[in-house]
Amino acid sequence: QVQFVESGGGLVQPGGSLTLSCAVSGFSVRMNAMDWYRQAPGKQREYVARLKRLGTTNYDDSVKGRFTISRDSTKNTVYLQMNSLKPEDTAVYYCQSVPSSPSWGQGTHVTVSS
């Protein structure tokens, strides 16, 4: 059974950093591309970043240069390192496989505010 458990969110001041984790069960993150998405209050869920199976990455323009997606295959976990956070990064963050699984995790809340 595919499961995603996101963690690491919290309250951070503008300009700060957070690292999100996504523990995956049901398949190997080393054999699948993985995405991070986010959903801000009152908005639709949007794409943030992708880590392809061979290790190349892709980012939405809104986070390019500030966020880094990575994985630890030994822990079957995907990470999202977020630097230079802005108030507009406030959202619930989710990870997902590529292609998408019907399952979604509970997400992890990130609030960027002074």
Coordinates of N, CA and C in Angstrom, one line a residue:
Q1 N 0.8 -1.2 0.0 CA 0.0 0.0 0.0 C 0.9 1.2 0.0
V2 N 0.6 2.2 -0.9 CA 1.4 3.4 -1.0 C 1.0 4.4 0.1
Q3 N 2.0 4.9 0.8 CA 1.7 5.9 1.8 C 2.8 7.0 1.7
F4 N 2.4 8.2 2.0 CA 3.3 9.3 2.1 C 3.1 10.0 3.5
V5 N 4.2 10.2 4.2 CA 4.1 10.9 5.5 C 5.0 12.1 5.5
E6 N 4.4 13.3 5.3 CA 5.2 14.5 5.3 C 5.4 15.0 6.7
S7 N 6.5 15.7 6.9 CA 6.9 16.3 8.2 C 7.9 17.4 8.0
G8 N 8.1 18.2 9.0 CA 9.1 19.2 9.0 C 8.6 20.6 8.9
G9 N 7.3 20.8 8.7 CA 6.8 22.1 8.6 C 6.8 22.9 9.9
G10 N 6.4 24.1 9.8 CA 6.4 25.0 11.0 C 6.3 26.4 10.7
L11 N 6.5 27.2 11.7 CA 6.4 28.7 11.5 C 7.9 29.2 11.4
V12 N 8.1 30.0 10.4 CA 9.4 30.6 10.1 C 9.3 32.0 9.7
Q13 N 10.3 32.8 10.0 CA 10.3 34.2 9.6 C 10.7 34.3 8.1
P14 N 10.3 35.4 7.4 CA 10.8 35.6 6.1 C 12.3 35.6 6.0
G15 N 12.8 34.9 5.0 CA 14.2 34.8 4.9 C 14.8 33.5 5.5
G16 N 14.0 32.8 6.3 CA 14.4 31.7 7.0 C 14.4 30.4 6.1
S17 N 14.7 29.3 6.8 CA 14.9 28.0 6.1 C 14.1 26.9 6.8
L18 N 13.7 25.9 6.1 CA 13.1 24.7 6.6 C 13.4 23.6 5.7
T19 N 13.5 22.4 6.2 CA 13.6 21.2 5.4 C 12.5 20.2 5.7
L20 N 11.7 20.0 4.6 CA 10.6 19.0 4.7 C 11.0 17.6 4.4
S21 N 10.4 16.7 5.0 CA 10.7 15.3 4.7 C 9.4 14.6 4.3
C22 N 9.5 13.6 3.4 CA 8.4 12.7 3.0 C 8.9 11.3 3.1
A23 N 8.4 10.6 4.1 CA 8.7 9.2 4.2 C 7.7 8.4 3.4
V24 N 8.2 7.5 2.5 CA 7.4 6.8 1.5 C 7.4 5.3 1.8
S25 N 6.2 4.7 1.7 CA 6.1 3.2 1.8 C 5.3 2.7 0.6
G26 N 5.6 1.5 0.2 CA 4.9 0.9 -0.9 C 5.6 0.9 -2.2
F27 N 6.7 1.7 -2.3 CA 7.5 1.6 -3.5 C 8.8 2.3 -3.1
S28 N 9.8 2.1 -4.0 CA 11.2 2.7 -3.8 C 11.3 4.0 -4.4
V29 N 11.7 5.1 -3.6 CA 11.9 6.4 -4.2 C 13.0 6.4 -5.2
R30 N 13.9 5.4 -5.1 CA 15.0 5.4 -6.0 C 14.6 5.0 -7.4
M31 N 13.4 4.3 -7.5 CA 13.0 3.8 -8.8 C 11.8 4.6 -9.4
N32 N 11.4 5.7 -8.7 CA 10.3 6.5 -9.2 C 10.7 8.0 -9.1
A33 N 10.3 8.8 -10.1 CA 10.3 10.2 -9.9 C 9.4 10.6 -8.8
M34 N 9.7 11.7 -8.2 CA 8.9 12.2 -7.0 C 8.7 13.7 -7.2
D35 N 7.5 14.1 -6.8 CA 7.2 15.5 -6.8 C 6.8 16.1 -5.4
W36 N 7.0 17.4 -5.3 CA 6.5 18.1 -4.2 C 5.4 19.1 -4.7
Y37 N 4.3 19.2 -4.0 CA 3.2 20.1 -4.3 C 2.9 20.9 -3.1
R38 N 2.2 22.0 -3.3 CA 1.8 22.8 -2.1 C 0.4 23.4 -2.4
Q39 N -0.3 23.6 -1.4 CA -1.7 24.2 -1.5 C -1.8 25.4 -0.5
A40 N -1.9 26.6 -1.0 CA -2.0 27.7 -0.1 C -3.5 27.9 0.3
P41 N -3.8 28.6 1.4 CA -5.2 28.8 1.8 C -6.0 29.4 0.7
G42 N -7.1 28.8 0.3 CA -8.0 29.3 -0.7 C -7.6 29.1 -2.1
K43 N -6.5 28.4 -2.3 CA -6.0 28.2 -3.7 C -5.9 26.7 -4.0
Q44 N -5.7 26.5 -5.3 CA -5.6 25.1 -5.8 C -4.2 24.6 -5.5
R45 N -4.1 23.3 -5.4 CA -2.8 22.6 -5.2 C -1.9 22.9 -6.4
E46 N -0.6 23.2 -6.2 CA 0.3 23.6 -7.3 C 1.6 22.8 -7.2
Y47 N 2.2 22.6 -8.3 CA 3.4 21.9 -8.5 C 4.6 22.8 -7.9
V48 N 5.5 22.1 -7.2 CA 6.7 22.9 -6.7 C 8.0 22.4 -7.3
A49 N 8.2 21.0 -7.3 CA 9.5 20.5 -7.7 C 9.4 19.0 -8.0
R50 N 10.3 18.6 -8.9 CA 10.4 17.2 -9.3 C 11.8 16.7 -9.2
L51 N 12.0 15.5 -8.7 CA 13.2 14.7 -8.7 C 13.0 13.5 -9.6
K52 N 13.7 13.5 -10.7 CA 13.6 12.4 -11.6 C 14.4 11.2 -11.2
R53 N 14.0 10.0 -11.8 CA 14.6 8.8 -11.3 C 16.1 8.8 -11.4
L54 N 16.7 9.4 -12.5 CA 18.1 9.4 -12.6 C 18.8 10.6 -11.9
G55 N 18.0 11.4 -11.2 CA 18.6 12.4 -10.3 C 18.5 13.8 -10.8
T56 N 18.0 14.0 -12.0 CA 17.8 15.4 -12.5 C 16.6 16.0 -11.8
T57 N 16.6 17.3 -11.7 CA 15.6 18.0 -11.0 C 14.9 19.1 -11.8
N58 N 13.7 19.5 -11.4 CA 13.0 20.5 -12.1 C 12.2 21.3 -11.0
Y59 N 12.1 22.6 -11.2 CA 11.5 23.5 -10.2 C 10.5 24.5 -10.9
D60 N 9.4 24.8 -10.1 CA 8.6 25.9 -10.6 C 9.4 27.1 -10.5
D61 N 9.1 28.1 -11.4 CA 9.9 29.3 -11.4 C 9.8 30.1 -10.0
S62 N 8.7 29.9 -9.3 CA 8.5 30.6 -8.1 C 9.5 30.2 -7.0
V63 N 10.1 29.0 -7.1 CA 11.0 28.5 -6.1 C 12.4 28.2 -6.6
K64 N 12.6 28.4 -7.9 CA 13.9 28.1 -8.5 C 15.0 28.9 -7.8
G65 N 16.0 28.3 -7.4 CA 17.2 29.0 -6.8 C 17.0 29.0 -5.3
R66 N 15.9 28.7 -4.8 CA 15.6 28.8 -3.3 C 15.4 27.4 -2.7
F67 N 14.7 26.5 -3.5 CA 14.3 25.2 -3.0 C 15.2 24.1 -3.6
T68 N 15.5 23.1 -2.9 CA 16.2 21.9 -3.4 C 15.5 20.6 -3.1
I69 N 15.2 19.8 -4.1 CA 14.6 18.5 -3.8 C 15.7 17.4 -3.9
S70 N 15.6 16.5 -2.9 CA 16.6 15.4 -2.9 C 16.0 14.2 -2.3
R71 N 16.8 13.1 -2.2 CA 16.2 11.8 -1.7 C 17.3 11.1 -0.9
D72 N 16.9 10.3 0.0 CA 17.8 9.3 0.7 C 17.2 7.9 0.4
S73 N 17.8 7.2 -0.5 CA 17.2 5.9 -0.8 C 17.2 4.9 0.3
T74 N 18.2 5.1 1.2 CA 18.4 4.1 2.3 C 17.2 4.3 3.3
K75 N 16.7 5.5 3.4 CA 15.5 5.8 4.3 C 14.2 5.9 3.5
N76 N 14.3 5.7 2.2 CA 13.1 5.8 1.3 C 12.4 7.1 1.6
T77 N 13.1 8.2 1.6 CA 12.6 9.5 2.0 C 13.0 10.5 1.0
V78 N 12.1 11.4 0.7 CA 12.4 12.6 -0.2 C 12.3 13.8 0.7
Y79 N 13.2 14.8 0.3 CA 13.3 16.0 1.1 C 13.1 17.2 0.2
L80 N 12.7 18.3 0.9 CA 12.6 19.6 0.2 C 13.3 20.6 1.1
Q81 N 14.5 21.1 0.7 CA 15.2 22.1 1.4 C 14.7 23.4 0.9
M82 N 14.2 24.3 1.8 CA 13.6 25.5 1.4 C 14.4 26.7 2.1
N83 N 15.0 27.5 1.3 CA 15.8 28.7 1.8 C 15.1 30.0 1.4
S84 N 15.5 31.0 2.0 CA 15.0 32.4 1.6 C 13.5 32.4 1.5
L85 N 12.9 31.8 2.5 CA 11.4 31.7 2.5 C 10.7 33.0 2.5
K86 N 9.6 33.1 1.7 CA 8.8 34.3 1.6 C 7.4 34.0 2.1
P87 N 6.6 35.0 2.5 CA 5.3 34.8 3.0 C 4.4 34.1 1.9
E88 N 4.7 34.3 0.7 CA 3.9 33.6 -0.4 C 4.2 32.1 -0.4
D89 N 5.2 31.6 0.3 CA 5.5 30.2 0.4 C 4.6 29.5 1.4
T90 N 3.8 30.2 2.1 CA 2.9 29.7 3.1 C 1.9 28.7 2.5
A91 N 1.9 27.5 2.9 CA 1.0 26.5 2.3 C 1.1 25.2 3.0
V92 N 0.3 24.2 2.7 CA 0.5 22.9 3.1 C 1.2 22.2 2.0
Y93 N 2.3 21.5 2.3 CA 3.2 20.8 1.3 C 3.0 19.3 1.3
Y94 N 2.9 18.8 0.1 CA 2.6 17.3 -0.1 C 3.7 16.8 -1.0
C95 N 4.0 15.5 -0.8 CA 4.8 14.8 -1.8 C 3.9 13.8 -2.6
Q96 N 4.4 13.4 -3.7 CA 3.6 12.5 -4.6 C 4.5 11.8 -5.5
S97 N 4.2 10.6 -6.0 CA 4.9 9.9 -6.9 C 4.6 10.3 -8.3
V98 N 5.4 9.9 -9.3 CA 5.2 10.2 -10.7 C 5.2 8.9 -11.4
P99 N 4.1 8.4 -12.1 CA 2.8 9.1 -12.1 C 2.1 9.1 -10.7
S100 N 1.1 10.0 -10.6 CA 0.5 10.2 -9.2 C -0.2 8.9 -8.8
S101 N 0.0 8.7 -7.5 CA -0.8 7.6 -6.8 C -2.2 8.2 -6.4
P102 N -3.2 7.4 -6.2 CA -4.5 7.9 -5.7 C -4.3 8.4 -4.3
S103 N -3.3 7.9 -3.6 CA -3.1 8.3 -2.2 C -2.3 9.6 -2.0
W104 N -2.8 10.4 -1.1 CA -2.1 11.6 -0.7 C -1.8 11.6 0.8
G105 N -0.7 12.1 1.3 CA -0.5 12.2 2.7 C -1.3 13.3 3.3
Q106 N -1.0 13.5 4.6 CA -1.7 14.6 5.3 C -1.1 16.0 5.1
G107 N 0.1 16.0 4.5 CA 0.8 17.2 4.2 C 1.4 17.8 5.5
T108 N 2.3 18.8 5.3 CA 2.9 19.4 6.4 C 2.8 20.9 6.2
H109 N 2.4 21.6 7.3 CA 2.0 23.1 7.2 C 3.3 23.9 7.3
V110 N 3.5 24.8 6.4 CA 4.5 25.8 6.4 C 3.9 27.2 6.5
T111 N 4.3 28.0 7.5 CA 3.8 29.3 7.6 C 5.0 30.2 7.7
V112 N 5.1 31.2 6.8 CA 6.2 32.2 6.7 C 5.6 33.5 7.1
S113 N 6.0 34.0 8.3 CA 5.4 35.2 8.8 C 6.3 35.8 9.8
S114 N 6.3 37.1 9.9 CA 7.1 37.8 11.0 C 6.2 38.1 12.2

